[in-house]
Coordinates of C-alpha atoms and ligand atoms in Angstrom, one line a residue:
M1483 CA 129.7 87.5 61.3
M1484 CA 128.6 84.4 63.2
K1485 CA 129.7 84.3 66.4
K1486 CA 130.5 80.8 67.8
K1487 CA 132.1 79.5 70.8
G1488 CA 135.7 80.9 71.1
E1489 CA 135.0 83.6 68.7
I1490 CA 133.4 86.0 71.6
D1491 CA 136.5 87.6 73.1
L1492 CA 135.3 88.9 76.1
G1493 CA 139.0 89.4 77.5
L1494 CA 139.4 90.8 81.1
G1495 CA 139.6 94.5 80.2
L1496 CA 137.1 97.2 81.5
P1497 CA 134.1 97.9 79.8
R1498 CA 134.4 100.5 77.3
A1499 CA 135.9 103.8 79.2
S1500 CA 133.7 106.7 80.2
A1501 CA 134.5 110.3 79.1
V1502 CA 136.2 110.7 82.5
N1503 CA 138.3 107.7 82.2
R1504 CA 139.5 108.5 78.8
S1505 CA 140.6 111.9 79.9
T1506 CA 142.9 110.2 82.4
A1507 CA 144.3 107.9 79.9
W1508 CA 145.7 110.6 77.2
P1509 CA 147.8 108.6 74.6
S1510 CA 151.6 109.8 75.2
S1511 CA 151.9 110.7 71.4
R1512 CA 149.2 113.2 71.7
R1513 CA 150.6 115.0 74.9
P1514 CA 151.8 118.7 74.5
R1515 CA 155.8 118.8 73.7
H1516 CA 156.3 121.4 75.9
H1517 CA 154.9 119.4 79.1
P1518 CA 156.7 116.2 78.6
R1519 CA 155.8 113.8 81.5
R1520 CA 157.6 111.6 83.5
E1521 CA 156.3 108.8 85.5
T1522 CA 157.4 108.8 89.2
T1523 CA 157.7 105.6 91.3
D1524 CA 154.2 106.0 92.6
G1525 CA 152.7 106.0 89.2
H1526 CA 152.0 109.8 89.0
D1527 CA 152.9 112.0 86.3
K1528 CA 155.3 115.0 87.1
V1529 CA 156.3 118.0 85.2
P1530 CA 159.9 118.6 85.1
F1531 CA 161.6 121.9 85.3
P1532 CA 164.9 123.3 83.8
K1533 CA 167.9 122.8 86.3
D1534 CA 169.5 126.1 85.5
R1535 CA 166.9 128.3 86.8
K1536 CA 165.7 129.4 90.4
I1537 CA 162.0 129.9 90.3
P1538 CA 159.8 131.4 93.1
Y1539 CA 157.4 128.6 94.2
G1540 CA 154.5 131.0 93.6
E1541 CA 155.4 130.9 89.9
I1542 CA 155.5 127.2 89.3
S1543 CA 151.9 127.1 87.9
Q1544 CA 152.7 130.2 85.7
F1545 CA 156.1 129.0 84.7
S1546 CA 155.6 127.8 81.1
K1547 CA 153.9 131.2 80.2
R1548 CA 156.2 133.6 81.8
S1549 CA 159.5 131.9 81.6
K1550 CA 160.9 134.9 79.2
Q1551 CA 160.1 137.6 82.0
M1552 CA 161.1 136.4 85.1
P1553 CA 160.7 138.6 88.1
R1554 CA 163.9 139.9 89.9
E1555 CA 164.5 137.9 93.2
G1556 CA 163.7 139.5 96.5
S1557 CA 161.0 141.9 95.4
E1558 CA 158.1 142.1 97.9
K1559 CA 155.5 141.3 95.0
V1560 CA 157.1 138.1 94.5
V1561 CA 156.9 137.1 98.1
Y1562 CA 153.3 138.0 98.5
M1563 CA 152.8 136.1 95.3
G1564 CA 154.5 133.2 96.3
K1565 CA 152.7 132.8 99.6
V1566 CA 149.5 132.6 97.7
G1567 CA 150.5 130.5 94.6
V1568 CA 151.9 128.1 97.3
K1569 CA 148.5 127.7 98.9
L1570 CA 147.2 127.4 95.3
A1571 CA 149.5 124.8 94.1
V1572 CA 149.0 122.8 97.3
G1573 CA 145.1 123.0 97.0
C1574 CA 145.6 122.0 93.3
A1575 CA 147.8 119.2 94.0
V1576 CA 145.4 117.9 96.8
A1577 CA 142.4 118.1 94.8
A1578 CA 144.3 116.3 91.8
C1579 CA 145.4 113.7 94.1
V1580 CA 141.5 113.1 95.4
V1581 CA 140.3 113.1 92.0
A1582 CA 143.2 110.5 90.8
S1583 CA 142.4 108.3 93.7
V1584 CA 138.8 108.3 93.1
M1585 CA 139.2 107.4 89.6
V1586 CA 141.8 104.7 90.2
G1587 CA 139.6 103.2 92.9
R1588 CA 136.7 103.3 90.4
R1589 CA 138.8 101.4 87.7
V1590 CA 139.9 98.9 90.3
R1591 CA 136.4 98.4 91.3
R1592 CA 135.4 98.3 88.0
K1593 CA 137.9 95.6 87.1
R1594 CA 137.1 93.3 89.8
A1595 CA 133.3 93.5 89.1
W1596 CA 134.4 92.6 85.4
R1597 CA 136.4 89.7 86.7
R1598 CA 133.8 88.5 89.1
V1599 CA 131.2 88.8 86.2
V1600 CA 133.6 86.7 83.9
R1601 CA 133.9 84.0 86.4
V1602 CA 130.0 83.7 86.7
L1603 CA 129.8 83.3 82.9
E1604 CA 132.5 80.7 83.1
E1605 CA 130.7 78.9 85.8
F1606 CA 127.4 79.1 83.8
E1607 CA 129.2 77.7 80.7
E1608 CA 130.7 75.0 82.7
G1609 CA 127.3 74.2 84.3
C1610 CA 126.0 73.8 80.5
A1611 CA 128.8 72.0 78.9
T1612 CA 127.8 69.1 76.7
P1613 CA 130.8 67.4 75.7
V1614 CA 130.4 64.4 73.3
G1615 CA 130.8 62.3 76.2
R1616 CA 128.3 63.5 78.1
L1617 CA 126.0 63.5 75.0
R1618 CA 126.7 60.0 74.7
Q1619 CA 125.2 59.1 78.3
V1620 CA 122.4 61.4 77.4
V1621 CA 121.5 59.1 74.3
D1622 CA 121.8 56.0 76.2
A1623 CA 119.6 57.4 79.0
M1624 CA 116.9 58.4 76.2
A1625 CA 117.0 54.9 74.7
V1626 CA 116.9 53.2 78.4
E1627 CA 113.8 55.4 79.6
M1628 CA 112.2 54.8 76.1
H1629 CA 112.3 51.3 76.5
A1630 CA 110.9 51.7 80.1
G1631 CA 108.0 53.6 79.0
L1632 CA 107.1 50.7 76.7
V1633 CA 107.3 48.2 79.2
S1634 CA 104.6 49.6 81.7
E1635 CA 102.5 52.4 82.1
G1636 CA 104.3 54.8 84.4
G1637 CA 107.3 53.0 84.1
S1638 CA 109.3 56.3 82.9
K1639 CA 108.8 59.9 82.7
L1640 CA 108.5 59.4 79.0
K1641 CA 104.7 58.5 78.7
M1642 CA 105.3 56.9 75.2
L1643 CA 101.8 57.0 74.1
L1644 CA 100.2 54.5 71.5
T1645 CA 98.6 56.5 68.4
F1646 CA 97.2 53.5 66.8
V1647 CA 98.9 54.7 63.5
H1648 CA 100.1 51.8 61.9
N1649 CA 100.4 52.9 58.2
L1650 CA 102.1 56.1 57.1
P1651 CA 100.9 57.6 54.0
S1652 CA 102.6 55.9 51.2
G1653 CA 102.1 58.2 48.4
S1654 CA 99.6 56.6 46.6
E1655 CA 96.6 58.8 48.6
K1656 CA 94.5 60.5 46.2
G1657 CA 91.7 63.1 46.3
T1658 CA 90.8 66.2 48.4
Y1659 CA 90.9 65.9 52.4
Y1660 CA 90.6 68.7 55.2
A1661 CA 92.6 69.1 58.1
L1662 CA 92.4 71.1 61.5
D1663 CA 95.5 72.1 63.7
L1664 CA 94.9 73.2 67.2
G1665 CA 97.8 73.3 69.1
G1666 CA 98.2 76.7 70.7
T1667 CA 97.1 80.2 70.4
N1668 CA 96.2 80.0 66.6
F1669 CA 94.3 77.2 65.0
R1670 CA 94.5 76.3 61.2
I1671 CA 92.3 74.8 58.5
L1672 CA 93.8 73.2 55.6
R1673 CA 92.5 71.7 52.2
V1674 CA 95.0 69.4 50.7
Q1675 CA 94.6 67.7 47.2
L1676 CA 96.4 64.6 46.8
G1677 CA 97.5 63.5 43.1
G1678 CA 98.1 59.7 44.0
Q1679 CA 101.7 59.8 43.6
R1680 CA 104.5 60.2 46.1
S1681 CA 105.2 64.0 46.7
A1682 CA 102.3 64.9 44.7
I1683 CA 100.4 67.5 46.8
I1684 CA 98.6 69.4 44.0
G1685 CA 98.0 72.2 46.3
H1686 CA 96.8 73.2 49.8
D1687 CA 95.0 76.3 51.1
V1688 CA 95.4 77.3 54.7
D1689 CA 93.3 79.5 56.9
R1690 CA 94.8 80.7 60.2
Q1691 CA 92.9 82.1 63.1
P1692 CA 93.5 83.2 66.3
I1693 CA 91.5 81.3 69.3
P1694 CA 89.5 84.3 70.9
L1695 CA 90.9 84.3 74.7
H1696 CA 87.5 83.9 76.1
L1697 CA 87.0 80.6 74.4
M1698 CA 90.1 79.0 75.9
T1699 CA 88.6 78.8 79.2
G1700 CA 84.7 78.6 78.3
T1701 CA 83.0 75.5 77.6
S1702 CA 83.7 72.8 75.1
E1703 CA 80.7 73.4 73.4
E1704 CA 81.6 77.0 72.9
L1705 CA 85.2 76.2 71.7
F1706 CA 84.1 73.5 69.2
D1707 CA 81.2 75.5 67.7
F1708 CA 83.6 78.2 66.9
I1709 CA 86.0 75.9 65.4
A1710 CA 83.2 74.1 63.3
S1711 CA 81.6 77.2 62.2
S1712 CA 85.1 78.4 61.0
L1713 CA 85.4 75.0 59.1
K1714 CA 82.2 75.5 57.6
E1715 CA 82.8 78.9 56.4
F1716 CA 86.1 77.8 54.8
V1717 CA 84.7 74.7 53.1
E1718 CA 81.9 76.9 51.5
R1719 CA 84.5 79.5 50.3
E1720 CA 86.9 76.8 48.9
E1721 CA 84.0 74.8 47.3
S1722 CA 82.5 77.9 45.7
V1723 CA 85.7 78.0 43.6
S1724 CA 86.4 74.5 43.1
E1725 CA 84.3 71.4 42.3
H1726 CA 82.8 69.2 44.8
S1727 CA 80.5 66.3 43.8
K1728 CA 77.6 65.6 46.3
S1729 CA 78.4 62.0 46.7
E1730 CA 82.0 62.7 47.7
R1731 CA 82.4 62.3 51.4
R1732 CA 84.4 65.0 53.0
E1733 CA 87.0 63.5 55.4
L1734 CA 89.0 65.4 58.0
G1735 CA 92.4 65.0 60.0
F1736 CA 92.3 66.5 63.5
T1737 CA 95.6 67.8 65.0
F1738 CA 95.1 68.2 68.6
S1739 CA 98.5 68.7 70.3
F1740 CA 97.6 68.5 73.9
P1741 CA 98.0 65.0 76.1
V1742 CA 95.5 62.7 74.7
K1743 CA 95.2 58.9 75.7
Q1744 CA 94.1 57.8 72.2
T1745 CA 91.5 54.8 72.0
S1746 CA 92.1 54.4 68.1
S1747 CA 93.7 56.4 65.3
S1748 CA 90.7 58.6 65.1
S1749 CA 89.6 58.9 68.8
G1750 CA 91.1 60.0 72.2
I1751 CA 90.5 61.0 75.6
L1752 CA 91.8 64.4 76.8
I1753 CA 94.2 64.0 79.9
K1754 CA 94.6 67.6 80.5
W1755 CA 94.9 71.0 79.2
T1756 CA 98.0 72.9 78.5
K1757 CA 99.4 76.2 77.1
G1758 CA 96.5 78.4 78.9
F1759 CA 93.3 76.1 78.0
V1760 CA 91.3 75.3 81.0
I1761 CA 88.1 74.0 79.6
E1762 CA 87.2 71.6 82.7
D1763 CA 84.0 69.7 81.1
M1764 CA 86.5 68.5 78.3
V1765 CA 88.9 66.6 80.6
G1766 CA 88.3 63.0 80.4
R1767 CA 85.9 63.1 77.1
D1768 CA 86.7 61.9 73.5
V1769 CA 87.9 64.8 71.6
S1770 CA 86.9 63.6 68.1
E1771 CA 83.5 63.2 69.3
C1772 CA 83.5 66.6 70.6
L1773 CA 84.5 68.0 67.4
Q1774 CA 82.1 65.7 65.4
Q1775 CA 79.1 66.8 67.1
A1776 CA 79.8 70.3 66.7
I1777 CA 80.5 69.9 62.8
S1778 CA 76.9 68.0 62.9
R1779 CA 75.2 71.0 64.9
N1780 CA 76.8 73.5 62.4
G1781 CA 75.1 71.6 59.6
L1782 CA 78.5 70.5 57.7
D1783 CA 78.7 67.1 56.3
M1784 CA 82.3 65.9 57.3
Q1785 CA 83.7 62.9 59.0
V1786 CA 86.7 63.1 61.5
N1787 CA 88.8 60.1 60.8
A1788 CA 92.3 60.8 62.3
L1789 CA 92.9 62.2 65.5
I1790 CA 96.6 62.8 66.0
N1791 CA 99.5 65.3 67.6
D1792 CA 101.8 67.6 65.7
T1793 CA 104.4 65.1 65.7
V1794 CA 102.6 62.5 64.1
G1795 CA 101.4 64.8 61.4
T1796 CA 105.0 65.8 60.6
L1797 CA 106.1 62.3 60.5
A1798 CA 103.3 61.6 58.3
L1799 CA 104.3 64.5 56.0
G1800 CA 108.0 63.2 56.2
H1801 CA 107.0 59.6 55.1
Y1802 CA 105.0 60.8 52.4
H1803 CA 107.6 62.4 50.9
D1804 CA 110.5 59.9 51.8
E1805 CA 109.5 56.4 53.3
D1806 CA 112.9 56.3 55.3
T1807 CA 111.1 59.0 57.6
V1808 CA 110.8 56.9 60.9
V1809 CA 111.5 60.2 63.4
A1810 CA 109.6 63.1 63.8
V1811 CA 110.6 66.1 66.1
I1812 CA 108.9 69.3 67.0
I1813 CA 111.1 72.0 68.1
G1814 CA 109.1 75.4 68.4
T1815 CA 107.5 76.8 71.5
G1816 CA 107.3 73.3 73.0
T1817 CA 109.1 70.1 72.1
N1818 CA 108.2 66.5 71.2
A1819 CA 109.0 63.6 69.3
C1820 CA 107.4 60.4 67.8
Y1821 CA 108.9 57.4 65.9
L1822 CA 107.7 54.2 64.2
E1823 CA 108.2 51.3 66.8
R1824 CA 107.7 47.5 65.9
A1825 CA 104.6 46.8 67.8
D1826 CA 105.9 43.6 69.7
A1827 CA 108.5 46.1 71.4
I1828 CA 105.4 47.9 72.8
I1829 CA 105.4 45.2 75.7
K1830 CA 102.7 47.2 77.9
C1831 CA 99.8 46.5 75.6
Q1832 CA 101.1 42.9 74.2
G1833 CA 98.0 40.9 73.3
L1834 CA 95.7 44.0 73.2
L1835 CA 96.7 45.2 69.9
T1836 CA 94.8 43.5 67.0
T1837 CA 97.3 44.7 64.2
P1838 CA 100.7 43.4 64.0
G1839 CA 103.7 45.3 62.4
D1840 CA 104.7 48.9 63.2
M1841 CA 102.9 51.6 65.5
V1842 CA 104.0 55.3 65.6
V1843 CA 104.6 55.9 69.5
N1844 CA 104.2 59.5 70.5
M1845 CA 107.0 59.8 73.4
E1846 CA 106.0 63.1 75.0
W1847 CA 109.9 63.6 75.1
G1848 CA 109.4 67.2 76.7
N1849 CA 109.1 65.3 80.0
F1850 CA 112.4 63.3 79.5
W1851 CA 114.8 63.4 82.6
S1852 CA 118.1 62.0 83.3
S1853 CA 120.8 62.9 85.7
H1854 CA 123.4 63.3 82.8
L1855 CA 121.5 66.4 81.8
P1856 CA 123.7 69.5 82.6
R1857 CA 121.3 71.4 84.8
T1858 CA 122.3 74.9 86.5
S1859 CA 120.8 77.0 89.4
Y1860 CA 119.1 79.1 86.8
D1861 CA 117.3 76.1 85.3
I1862 CA 116.2 75.1 88.9
D1863 CA 114.8 78.3 89.7
L1864 CA 112.7 78.5 86.2
D1865 CA 111.3 75.2 87.0
A1866 CA 110.4 76.1 90.5
D1867 CA 108.8 79.4 89.1
S1868 CA 107.0 77.5 86.5
P1869 CA 103.2 76.3 87.0
N1870 CA 104.5 72.8 86.5
P1871 CA 107.6 72.2 88.3
N1872 CA 109.1 69.1 88.1
D1873 CA 107.4 68.4 84.8
Q1874 CA 108.7 68.9 81.3
G1875 CA 112.3 69.2 82.2
F1876 CA 114.1 68.4 78.8
E1877 CA 111.5 71.1 77.2
K1878 CA 112.6 73.5 79.8
M1879 CA 116.2 73.3 78.5
I1880 CA 115.6 73.1 74.8
S1881 CA 112.2 74.7 73.6
G1882 CA 111.5 78.3 72.4
M1883 CA 109.1 78.9 75.4
Y1884 CA 112.1 78.9 77.7
L1885 CA 115.3 79.7 76.2
G1886 CA 114.8 83.5 76.4
D1887 CA 114.1 83.3 80.0
I1888 CA 117.1 81.4 80.8
V1889 CA 118.9 84.3 79.4
R1890 CA 117.1 86.7 81.2
R1891 CA 118.0 84.9 84.4
V1892 CA 121.7 85.2 83.8
I1893 CA 121.6 88.7 83.1
L1894 CA 119.4 89.4 86.0
R1895 CA 121.9 87.7 88.4
M1896 CA 124.9 89.7 86.5
S1897 CA 123.1 92.8 86.9
E1898 CA 121.9 92.5 90.5
E1899 CA 125.0 91.1 92.0
L1900 CA 128.1 92.2 90.0
G1901 CA 126.3 95.8 88.7
V1902 CA 128.1 95.5 85.1
F1903 CA 124.8 96.6 83.4
G1904 CA 124.5 99.9 85.6
P1905 CA 121.3 100.1 87.6
V1906 CA 119.2 97.2 87.6
S1907 CA 116.2 97.4 85.3
S1908 CA 112.9 96.6 86.6
K1909 CA 111.8 94.9 83.4
L1910 CA 114.5 92.2 84.0
H1911 CA 112.2 90.7 86.7
V1912 CA 109.3 90.3 84.3
P1913 CA 109.1 86.6 83.7
F1914 CA 109.4 85.8 79.9
I1915 CA 109.8 89.3 78.8
L1916 CA 113.1 88.5 76.7
R1917 CA 111.4 86.1 74.2
T1918 CA 113.4 83.5 72.4
P1919 CA 113.2 85.4 68.9
L1920 CA 114.6 88.5 70.5
M1921 CA 117.4 86.3 72.1
A1922 CA 118.2 84.7 68.7
A1923 CA 118.4 88.3 67.2
M1924 CA 121.0 89.1 69.8
H1925 CA 122.7 86.0 69.4
E1926 CA 122.8 86.3 65.4
D1927 CA 123.7 90.3 65.6
D1928 CA 126.6 90.4 63.0
T1929 CA 127.1 94.4 63.3
P1930 CA 130.5 95.0 64.7
D1931 CA 129.2 97.3 67.5
L1932 CA 126.6 94.9 68.1
R1933 CA 123.7 97.4 67.8
E1934 CA 121.0 95.0 67.7
V1935 CA 122.0 93.7 70.9
A1936 CA 122.0 97.4 72.4
R1937 CA 118.7 97.9 70.7
I1938 CA 117.0 94.8 72.4
L1939 CA 118.6 95.7 75.7
R1940 CA 117.3 99.4 75.6
D1941 CA 113.9 98.6 74.1
T1942 CA 112.9 95.5 75.8
L1943 CA 115.0 95.5 79.0
E1944 CA 115.3 99.4 79.4
F1945 CA 119.2 99.2 79.9
P1946 CA 120.0 102.7 78.2
D1947 CA 123.5 102.4 77.3
I1948 CA 125.2 99.3 77.3
P1949 CA 129.0 99.2 76.5
L1950 CA 130.5 96.9 74.1
N1951 CA 132.0 94.3 76.4
V1952 CA 128.9 93.8 78.1
R1953 CA 126.9 93.4 74.8
K1954 CA 129.7 90.6 74.1
L1955 CA 128.9 89.1 77.3
V1956 CA 125.2 88.8 76.4
V1957 CA 125.9 87.6 73.3
K1958 CA 128.0 85.0 75.0
V1959 CA 125.3 84.0 77.4
C1960 CA 122.9 83.5 74.2
D1961 CA 125.4 81.2 72.9
V1962 CA 125.9 79.1 75.8
V1963 CA 122.0 78.6 76.5
T1964 CA 121.2 77.8 72.7
R1965 CA 124.2 75.5 72.3
R1966 CA 123.2 73.4 75.1
A1967 CA 119.6 73.1 73.9
A1968 CA 120.5 72.4 70.1
R1969 CA 123.1 69.7 71.4
L1970 CA 120.7 68.0 73.9
A1971 CA 118.1 67.8 71.0
A1972 CA 120.7 66.3 69.0
A1973 CA 121.5 63.7 71.8
G1974 CA 117.7 63.1 72.1
I1975 CA 117.4 62.3 68.5
I1976 CA 119.9 59.6 68.6
G1977 CA 118.7 58.3 71.6
I1978 CA 115.4 57.5 69.4
L1979 CA 117.8 56.2 66.5
K1980 CA 119.9 54.1 69.1
K1981 CA 116.2 52.5 70.3
I1982 CA 115.4 51.4 66.9
G1983 CA 119.1 50.3 66.1
R1984 CA 119.4 53.1 63.4
D1985 CA 122.6 54.9 65.3
G1986 CA 125.2 52.4 63.9
S1987 CA 125.8 51.1 67.7
G1988 CA 123.8 48.0 67.6
G1989 CA 120.9 49.3 69.7
I1990 CA 120.7 49.3 73.6
A1991 CA 122.5 45.7 73.7
R1992 CA 125.7 47.5 72.5
G1993 CA 128.7 45.5 71.7
K1994 CA 127.9 42.3 69.9
N1995 CA 126.7 43.5 66.8
E1996 CA 128.4 46.6 66.5
A1997 CA 130.5 46.2 63.7
A1998 CA 127.7 44.5 61.6
S1999 CA 125.4 47.0 62.3
R2000 CA 127.8 49.8 61.2
S2001 CA 128.3 48.1 57.8
K2002 CA 124.6 47.8 57.0
M2003 CA 123.6 51.0 58.5
R2004 CA 120.1 52.0 56.6
R2005 CA 119.5 55.5 55.4
T2006 CA 117.2 57.3 58.2
V2007 CA 115.4 60.6 57.9
V2008 CA 114.1 62.6 60.7
A2009 CA 111.6 65.1 59.9
V2010 CA 111.8 68.3 61.9
E2011 CA 108.9 71.0 62.3
G2012 CA 108.9 74.2 64.6
G2013 CA 109.9 77.8 64.5
L2014 CA 113.1 77.4 66.8
Y2015 CA 114.5 75.0 64.3
T2016 CA 113.4 76.8 61.0
N2017 CA 114.1 80.1 62.3
Y2018 CA 117.3 80.3 64.4
T2019 CA 120.2 79.5 62.1
L2020 CA 122.6 79.1 65.0
F2021 CA 120.4 76.4 66.8
R2022 CA 120.1 74.5 63.5
E2023 CA 123.9 74.5 63.1
Y2024 CA 124.8 73.6 66.7
L2025 CA 122.2 70.4 66.4
N2026 CA 123.5 69.3 63.2
E2027 CA 127.1 69.7 64.4
A2028 CA 126.4 67.7 67.7
M2029 CA 124.5 65.1 65.5
S2030 CA 127.8 64.4 63.5
Q2031 CA 130.0 64.4 66.6
I2032 CA 127.8 61.9 68.3
L2033 CA 127.1 59.5 65.4
G2034 CA 131.0 60.0 63.9
E2035 CA 132.1 60.5 60.4
E2036 CA 131.1 56.8 59.3
I2037 CA 127.3 57.1 60.5
A2038 CA 126.6 60.7 60.2
P2039 CA 126.0 60.8 56.4
S2040 CA 123.3 58.0 56.8
V2041 CA 121.1 60.2 59.1
I2042 CA 119.2 62.9 57.3
I2043 CA 117.4 65.7 59.0
K2044 CA 114.6 67.2 56.7
V2045 CA 112.3 70.1 57.6
M2046 CA 108.5 69.4 57.1
E2047 CA 106.9 73.1 56.7
D2048 CA 103.2 72.6 57.9
G2049 CA 103.8 69.0 58.6
S2050 CA 101.4 69.1 61.6
G2051 CA 98.6 70.1 59.4
I2052 CA 99.2 68.7 56.1
G2053 CA 100.1 65.3 57.8
A2054 CA 96.8 65.1 59.4
A2055 CA 95.1 65.6 55.9
L2056 CA 97.5 62.7 54.8
L2057 CA 96.5 60.5 57.6
A2058 CA 92.8 61.4 56.9
A2059 CA 93.3 60.2 53.5
S2060 CA 95.4 56.8 54.5
H2061 CA 93.0 56.1 57.2
S2062 CA 89.7 56.6 54.8
T2063 CA 90.5 53.2 53.4
S2064 CA 92.4 50.9 56.0
S2065 CA 90.9 49.2 59.0
V2066 CA 91.2 50.9 62.5
D2067 CA 92.5 49.2 65.6
T2068 CA 90.7 49.8 68.8
I2069 CA 91.4 49.3 72.6
Q2070 CA 89.6 49.4 76.0
I2071 CA 91.2 51.8 78.2
P2072 CA 91.1 50.3 81.7
Y2073 CA 91.5 53.3 83.7
M2074 CA 89.0 56.0 82.3
Ligands
LIG2574 P1 104.2 76.3 67.8 O1 105.4 75.7 68.4 O2 103.7 77.5 68.7 O3 103.5 75.4 67.1 P2 106.1 77.2 65.7 O4 106.5 75.9 65.4 O5 105.8 78.6 64.8 O6 104.8 77.4 66.6 O7 107.1 78.1 67.0 C1 107.3 79.2 67.3 C2 108.3 79.1 68.2 O8 109.6 79.2 67.6 C3 108.1 80.4 69.0 O9 107.5 80.4 70.1 C4 109.8 80.7 69.4 O10 110.0 80.6 70.7 C5 110.6 80.1 68.2 N1 110.8 81.1 67.1 C6 110.0 81.8 66.4 N2 110.8 82.6 65.7 C7 112.1 82.6 66.0 C8 113.3 83.0 65.6 N3 113.3 83.8 64.6 N4 114.3 82.8 66.5 C9 114.3 81.9 67.6 N5 113.1 81.3 67.9 C10 112.0 81.6 66.9
LIG2575 MG1 103.2 73.8 65.7

């Protein structure tokens, strides 16, 4: 069944006994009756002899078989046999002593190694500890950093990017809209039909395609021509089976999940590429414009009227279904969050915005940092070895890209320094070889002998025969890593709720209105998307548990987490719809 902290009994015993060890530990009930053993004071077994018989030394080893035909005392044969026998017996005894001491030595060494490994695990667990008190400190730090990031550009590690999205879908959107979702190795094209009533998505079709590797490092024209021609094919295919009047304008929302400095809700400038893309001529250029030009070049009549990232899409879909949705979080390969903020709280652009009310802020929370985050030497090494050291510190503790690699690093240390895994496998040195879905499969292995753990250790890390105790150890390491990740994500979410006064504590200036705020705590929905959260049950459970612990019994029922499947794509289509009629804010960017 599910393994939670405390259910994994590692004990201090040895790894499962080898065949040699088992032979030394013969259970007393199965020993032959005619050789009853007694323990001597030095711990060795000894065979007792009948007190009433004199037996020549040479016969000792033969005693049990020959006891009925004892040779007469004094015969030559007996004397000769005696000498040979004594030598033989002494030889055997010495050999037995040597074997026994080697085995005892091995046992002792293994026991010591196992104790050391358990100590390393305990230290790791302590380093990753997230008691509720510490999580509350993370909550406070998140709220404070959010505030700092809203006060001035560069005021915090949280960029707190403006999105110029003031109006989230209300449910009244109607018609057919397209969306493009480019955020990693795949891109998706969607066509969404909206029925004009909340939650009335009549249908949506999706086409998913991998981005050819050479296009990730080519020119912007090549990349966008590929996307636009795929879009054109998709539109033609869709419209060949459904009606489309020539007078109907085609509108598109573009989810582009890379750091962008938005200039309006439909335009923005690429700050830098991430996730393996390196297309230098794009940096500093308007992303929508690049796409719009490629669409025209490919002879497609379509208007790009929303440029968003995946968190904003998820928030849009959440809000479309439930208007109490004010926060969205992505927990997949990477992690990020956005939320609905009062425009007057965005101090860094006061006076520049032309539309009052609320605005969605893209936090880029993967880069959050606080001294309250529980950081271990493994995290420090992972960061130092990464292509972006000192960047995305929160993401490196939470997201699917990294969790498996933290586990690999702990196993590597245990294997190299403590030897419990047997000879060190060279595979363990390969960064990111233990991907997070594999780690999750080991963590959630519910077979009594942890067969799946053994299989993954064998197939992925090339450890051929790992004893059960060591498999349990691996499960425990996965548990520690995932529990910390999920609990920190929960603290991050509640930090946002605190910033907007929806955690029941009275906001950042805690104390004065706490009681009043508890009594009028509003229902709040947090939309979540991402493979780590949706596919990893234990991660989800740990996150939900921590939310309840931090918020407390009274407030927790008011905060609801809702999974938004395909939020990043469908949300873009919804925003294309809601922006097709609304006016659009713009701002001049001083620095580019
Ligand atoms: P992306 O974040 O790239 O848009 P997804 O939201 O689908 O894509 O998330 C994919 C990530 O989710 C993977 O990189 C992996 O880290 C994590 N993931 C996917 N499946 C599982 C799983 N079964 N268990 C744990 N993590 C998973
Ligand atoms: Mg995604």
